[in-house]
JSON list of C-alpha atoms in Angstrom, two decimals:
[
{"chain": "M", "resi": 1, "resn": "UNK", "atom": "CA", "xyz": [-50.44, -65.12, -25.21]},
{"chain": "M", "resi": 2, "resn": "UNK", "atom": "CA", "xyz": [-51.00, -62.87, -22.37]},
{"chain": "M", "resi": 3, "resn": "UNK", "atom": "CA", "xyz": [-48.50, -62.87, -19.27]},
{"chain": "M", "resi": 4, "resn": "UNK", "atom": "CA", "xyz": [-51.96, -63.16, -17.23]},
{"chain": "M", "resi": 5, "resn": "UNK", "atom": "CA", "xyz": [-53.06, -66.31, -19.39]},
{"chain": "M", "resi": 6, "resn": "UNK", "atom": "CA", "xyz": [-49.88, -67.30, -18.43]},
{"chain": "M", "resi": 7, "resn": "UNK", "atom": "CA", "xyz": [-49.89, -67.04, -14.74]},
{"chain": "M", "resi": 8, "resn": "UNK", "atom": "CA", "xyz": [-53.37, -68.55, -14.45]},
{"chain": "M", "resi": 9, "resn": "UNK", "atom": "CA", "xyz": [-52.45, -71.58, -16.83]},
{"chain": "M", "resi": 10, "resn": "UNK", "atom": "CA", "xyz": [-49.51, -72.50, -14.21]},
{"chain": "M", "resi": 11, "resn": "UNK", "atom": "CA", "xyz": [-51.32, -71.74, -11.49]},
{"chain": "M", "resi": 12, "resn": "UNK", "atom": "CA", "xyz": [-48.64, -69.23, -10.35]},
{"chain": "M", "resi": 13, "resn": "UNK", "atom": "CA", "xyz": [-47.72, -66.20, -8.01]},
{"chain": "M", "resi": 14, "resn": "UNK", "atom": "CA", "xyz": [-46.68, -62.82, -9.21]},
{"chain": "M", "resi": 15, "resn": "UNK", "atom": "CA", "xyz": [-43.67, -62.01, -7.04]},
{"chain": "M", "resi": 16, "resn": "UNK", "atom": "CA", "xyz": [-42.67, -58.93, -9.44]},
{"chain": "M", "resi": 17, "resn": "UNK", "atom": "CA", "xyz": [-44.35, -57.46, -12.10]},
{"chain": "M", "resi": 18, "resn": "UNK", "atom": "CA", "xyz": [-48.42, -57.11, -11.45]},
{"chain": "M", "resi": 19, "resn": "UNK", "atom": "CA", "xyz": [-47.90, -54.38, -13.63]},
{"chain": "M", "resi": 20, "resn": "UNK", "atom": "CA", "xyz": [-46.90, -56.53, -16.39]},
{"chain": "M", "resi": 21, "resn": "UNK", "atom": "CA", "xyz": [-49.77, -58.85, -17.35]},
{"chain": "M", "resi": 22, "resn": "UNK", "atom": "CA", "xyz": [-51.29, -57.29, -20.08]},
{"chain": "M", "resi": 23, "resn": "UNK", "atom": "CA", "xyz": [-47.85, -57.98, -21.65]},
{"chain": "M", "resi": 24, "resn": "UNK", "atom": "CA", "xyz": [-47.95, -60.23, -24.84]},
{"chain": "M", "resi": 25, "resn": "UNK", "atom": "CA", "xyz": [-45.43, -62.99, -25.16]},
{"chain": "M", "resi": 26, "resn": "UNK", "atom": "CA", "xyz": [-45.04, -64.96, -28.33]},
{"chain": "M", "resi": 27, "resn": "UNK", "atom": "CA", "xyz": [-42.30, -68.10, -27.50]},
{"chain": "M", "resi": 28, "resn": "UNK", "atom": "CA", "xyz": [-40.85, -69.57, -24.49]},
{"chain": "M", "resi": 29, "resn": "UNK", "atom": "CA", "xyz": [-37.59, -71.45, -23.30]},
{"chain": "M", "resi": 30, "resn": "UNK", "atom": "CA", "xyz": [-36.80, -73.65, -20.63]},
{"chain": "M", "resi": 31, "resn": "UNK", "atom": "CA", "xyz": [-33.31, -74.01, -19.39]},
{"chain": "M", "resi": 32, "resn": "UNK", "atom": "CA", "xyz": [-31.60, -74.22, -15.91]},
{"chain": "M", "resi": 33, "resn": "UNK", "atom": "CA", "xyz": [-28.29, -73.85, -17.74]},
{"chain": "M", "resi": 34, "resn": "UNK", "atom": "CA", "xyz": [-27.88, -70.08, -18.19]},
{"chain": "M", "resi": 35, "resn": "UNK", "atom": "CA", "xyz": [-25.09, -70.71, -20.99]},
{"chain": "M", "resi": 36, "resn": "UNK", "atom": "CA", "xyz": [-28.27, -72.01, -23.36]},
{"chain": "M", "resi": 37, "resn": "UNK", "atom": "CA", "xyz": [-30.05, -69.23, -22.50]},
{"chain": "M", "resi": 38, "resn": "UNK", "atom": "CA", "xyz": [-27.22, -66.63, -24.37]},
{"chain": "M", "resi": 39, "resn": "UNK", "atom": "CA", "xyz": [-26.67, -68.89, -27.26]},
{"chain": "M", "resi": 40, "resn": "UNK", "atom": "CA", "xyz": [-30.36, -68.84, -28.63]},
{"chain": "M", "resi": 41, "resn": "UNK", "atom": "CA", "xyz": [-33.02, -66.17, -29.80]},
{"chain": "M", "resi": 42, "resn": "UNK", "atom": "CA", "xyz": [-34.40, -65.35, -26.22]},
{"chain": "M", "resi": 43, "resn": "UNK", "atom": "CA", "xyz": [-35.26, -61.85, -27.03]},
{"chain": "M", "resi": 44, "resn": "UNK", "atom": "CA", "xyz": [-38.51, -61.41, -26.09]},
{"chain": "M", "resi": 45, "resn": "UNK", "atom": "CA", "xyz": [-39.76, -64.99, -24.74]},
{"chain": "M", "resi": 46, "resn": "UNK", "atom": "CA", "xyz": [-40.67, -66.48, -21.53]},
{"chain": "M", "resi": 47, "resn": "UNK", "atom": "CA", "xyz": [-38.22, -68.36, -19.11]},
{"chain": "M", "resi": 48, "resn": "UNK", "atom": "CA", "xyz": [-38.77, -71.47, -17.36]},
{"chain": "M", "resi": 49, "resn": "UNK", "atom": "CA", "xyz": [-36.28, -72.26, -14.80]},
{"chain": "M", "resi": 50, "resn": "UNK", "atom": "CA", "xyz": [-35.49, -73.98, -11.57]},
{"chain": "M", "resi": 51, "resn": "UNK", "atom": "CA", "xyz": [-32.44, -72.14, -11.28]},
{"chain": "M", "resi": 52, "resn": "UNK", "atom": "CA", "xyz": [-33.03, -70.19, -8.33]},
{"chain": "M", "resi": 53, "resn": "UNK", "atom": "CA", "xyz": [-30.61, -67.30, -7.98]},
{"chain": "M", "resi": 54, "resn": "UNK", "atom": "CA", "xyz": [-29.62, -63.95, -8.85]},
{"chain": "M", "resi": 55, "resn": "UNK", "atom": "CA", "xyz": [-27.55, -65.36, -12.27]},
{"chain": "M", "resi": 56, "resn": "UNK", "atom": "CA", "xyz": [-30.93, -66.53, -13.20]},
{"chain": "M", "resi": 57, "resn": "UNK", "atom": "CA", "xyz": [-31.91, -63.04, -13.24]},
{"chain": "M", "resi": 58, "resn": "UNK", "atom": "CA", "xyz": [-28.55, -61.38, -14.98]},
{"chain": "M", "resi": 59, "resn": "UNK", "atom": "CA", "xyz": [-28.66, -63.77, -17.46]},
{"chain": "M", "resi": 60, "resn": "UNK", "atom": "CA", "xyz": [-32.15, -63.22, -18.04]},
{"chain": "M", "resi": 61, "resn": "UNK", "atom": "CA", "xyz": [-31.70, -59.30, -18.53]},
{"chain": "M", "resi": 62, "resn": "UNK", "atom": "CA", "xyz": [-28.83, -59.94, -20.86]},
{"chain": "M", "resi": 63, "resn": "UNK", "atom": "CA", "xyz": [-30.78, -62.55, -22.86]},
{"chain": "M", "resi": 64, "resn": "UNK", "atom": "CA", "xyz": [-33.48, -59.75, -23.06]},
{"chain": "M", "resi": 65, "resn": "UNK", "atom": "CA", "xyz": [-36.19, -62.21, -21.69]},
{"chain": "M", "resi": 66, "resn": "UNK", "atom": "CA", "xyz": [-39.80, -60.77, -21.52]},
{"chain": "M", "resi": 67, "resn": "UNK", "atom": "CA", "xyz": [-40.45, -62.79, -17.71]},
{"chain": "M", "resi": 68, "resn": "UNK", "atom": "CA", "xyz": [-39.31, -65.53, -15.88]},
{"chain": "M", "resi": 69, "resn": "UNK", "atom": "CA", "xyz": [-41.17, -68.40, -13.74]},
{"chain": "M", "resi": 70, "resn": "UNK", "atom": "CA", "xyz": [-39.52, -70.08, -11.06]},
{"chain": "M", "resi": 71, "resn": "UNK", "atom": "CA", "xyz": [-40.91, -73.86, -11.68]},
{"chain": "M", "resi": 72, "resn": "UNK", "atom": "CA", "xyz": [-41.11, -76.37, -8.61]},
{"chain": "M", "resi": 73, "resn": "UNK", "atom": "CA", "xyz": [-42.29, -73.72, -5.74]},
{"chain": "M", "resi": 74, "resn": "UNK", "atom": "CA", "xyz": [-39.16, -72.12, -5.94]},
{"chain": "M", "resi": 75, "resn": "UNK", "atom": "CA", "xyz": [-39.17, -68.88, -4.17]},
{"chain": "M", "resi": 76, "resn": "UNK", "atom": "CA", "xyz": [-37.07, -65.83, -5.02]},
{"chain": "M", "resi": 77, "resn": "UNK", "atom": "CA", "xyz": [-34.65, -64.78, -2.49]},
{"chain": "M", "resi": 78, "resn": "UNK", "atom": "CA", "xyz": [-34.74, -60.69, -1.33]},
{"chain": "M", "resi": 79, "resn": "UNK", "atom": "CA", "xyz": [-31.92, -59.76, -3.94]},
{"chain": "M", "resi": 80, "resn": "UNK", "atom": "CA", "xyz": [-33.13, -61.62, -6.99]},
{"chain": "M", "resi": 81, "resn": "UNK", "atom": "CA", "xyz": [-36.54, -59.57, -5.91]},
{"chain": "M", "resi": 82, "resn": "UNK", "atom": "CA", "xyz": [-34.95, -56.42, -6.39]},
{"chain": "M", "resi": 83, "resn": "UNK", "atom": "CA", "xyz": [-33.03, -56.99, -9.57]},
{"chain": "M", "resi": 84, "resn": "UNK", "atom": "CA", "xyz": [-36.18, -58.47, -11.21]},
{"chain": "M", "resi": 85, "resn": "UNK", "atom": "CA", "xyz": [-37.65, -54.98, -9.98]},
{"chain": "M", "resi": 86, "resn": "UNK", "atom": "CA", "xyz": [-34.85, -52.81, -11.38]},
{"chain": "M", "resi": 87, "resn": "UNK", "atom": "CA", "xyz": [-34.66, -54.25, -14.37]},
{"chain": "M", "resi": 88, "resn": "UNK", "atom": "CA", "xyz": [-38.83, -54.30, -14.44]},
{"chain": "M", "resi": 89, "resn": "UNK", "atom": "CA", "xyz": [-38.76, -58.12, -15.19]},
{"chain": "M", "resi": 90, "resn": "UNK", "atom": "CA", "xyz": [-41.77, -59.79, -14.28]},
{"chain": "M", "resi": 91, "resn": "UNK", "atom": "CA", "xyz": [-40.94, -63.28, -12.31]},
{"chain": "M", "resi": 92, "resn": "UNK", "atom": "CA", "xyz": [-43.33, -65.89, -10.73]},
{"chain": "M", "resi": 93, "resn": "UNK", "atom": "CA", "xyz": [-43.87, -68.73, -9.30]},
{"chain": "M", "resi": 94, "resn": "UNK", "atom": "CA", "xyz": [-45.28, -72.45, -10.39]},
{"chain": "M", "resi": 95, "resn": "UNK", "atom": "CA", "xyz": [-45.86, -75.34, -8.44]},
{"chain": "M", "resi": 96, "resn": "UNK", "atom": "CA", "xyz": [-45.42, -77.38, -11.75]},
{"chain": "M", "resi": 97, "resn": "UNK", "atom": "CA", "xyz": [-42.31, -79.08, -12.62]},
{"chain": "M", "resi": 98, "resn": "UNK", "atom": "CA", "xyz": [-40.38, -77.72, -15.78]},
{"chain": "M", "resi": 99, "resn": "UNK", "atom": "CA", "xyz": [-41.83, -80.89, -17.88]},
{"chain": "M", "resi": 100, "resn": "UNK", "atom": "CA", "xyz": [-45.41, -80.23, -16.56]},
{"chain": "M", "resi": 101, "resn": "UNK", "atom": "CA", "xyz": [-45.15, -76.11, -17.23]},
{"chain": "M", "resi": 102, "resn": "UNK", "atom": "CA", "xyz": [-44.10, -76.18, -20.86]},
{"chain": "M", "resi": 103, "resn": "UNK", "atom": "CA", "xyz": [-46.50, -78.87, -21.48]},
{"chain": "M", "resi": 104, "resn": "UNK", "atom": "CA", "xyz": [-49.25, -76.82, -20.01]},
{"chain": "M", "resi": 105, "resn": "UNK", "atom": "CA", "xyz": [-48.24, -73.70, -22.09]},
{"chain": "M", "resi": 106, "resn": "UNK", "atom": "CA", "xyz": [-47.49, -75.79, -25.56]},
{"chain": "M", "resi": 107, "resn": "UNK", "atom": "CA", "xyz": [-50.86, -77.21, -25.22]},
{"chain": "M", "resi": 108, "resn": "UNK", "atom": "CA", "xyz": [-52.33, -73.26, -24.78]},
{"chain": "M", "resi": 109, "resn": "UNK", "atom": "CA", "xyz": [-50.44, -72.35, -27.73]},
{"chain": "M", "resi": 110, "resn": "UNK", "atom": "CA", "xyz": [-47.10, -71.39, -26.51]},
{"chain": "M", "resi": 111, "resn": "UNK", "atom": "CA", "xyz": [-44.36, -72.31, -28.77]},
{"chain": "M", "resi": 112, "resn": "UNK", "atom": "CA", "xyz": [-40.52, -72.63, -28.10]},
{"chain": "M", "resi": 113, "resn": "UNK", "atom": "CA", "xyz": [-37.76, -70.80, -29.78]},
{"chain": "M", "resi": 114, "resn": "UNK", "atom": "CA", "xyz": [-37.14, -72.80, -32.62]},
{"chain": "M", "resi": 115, "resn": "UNK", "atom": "CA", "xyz": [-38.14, -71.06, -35.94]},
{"chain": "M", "resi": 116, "resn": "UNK", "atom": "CA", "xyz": [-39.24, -74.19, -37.62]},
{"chain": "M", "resi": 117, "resn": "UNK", "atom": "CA", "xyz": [-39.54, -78.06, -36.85]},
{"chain": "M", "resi": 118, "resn": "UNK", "atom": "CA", "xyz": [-36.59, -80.38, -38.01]},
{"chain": "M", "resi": 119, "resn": "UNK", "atom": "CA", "xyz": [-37.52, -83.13, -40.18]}
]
């Protein structure tokens, strides 16, 4: 799925990364607890969070995370602006709750990490 199917399916703003949207991602995560985020396959997929700060970012970059959208309105402060721009990692913005944004994307398509279903 494109990162501009993405954007328009939650309704969101591109704070960084308009130069991004022809970008293809394949799986997403959603996790405000960054410590998840390094313990799974994140290479790649697209973050939901409602962590709003600068680890949000780090973590992100380490995780090697394709984009990240801010769920609930959040909006990025000046600094987590910049280091999404350094490290050219595209970030918006979603009214929808966490729940509501994954839901929107599974039912487009998007999958999560998980490489198969348990039984």
């Amino acid at each position: 799925m494109k990162l501009s199917e993405i954007r328009d399916i939650l309704k969101a703003t591109v704070v960084v990364g308009e130069d991004k949207l022809d970008m293809t991602i394949e799986k997403g995560a959603g996790t405000d607890l960054m410590s998840d985020l390094l313990r799974g396959p994140t290479s790649g997929v697209l973050l939901l969070s409602g962590l709003n700060n600068i680890q949000t970012i780090r973590t992100s970059v380490i995780a090697g995370v394709a984009a990240l959208v801010l769920v609930r309105n959040k909006t990025p402060d000046q600094e987590m602006i910049e280091q999404a721009r350094q490290h050219d990692l595209p970030l918006l913005s979603t009214p929808f709750t966490m729940f509501t944004a994954c839901g929107r994307l599974f039912r487009h398509g998007l999958r999560g990490v998980e490489d198969k279903s348990p039984k």
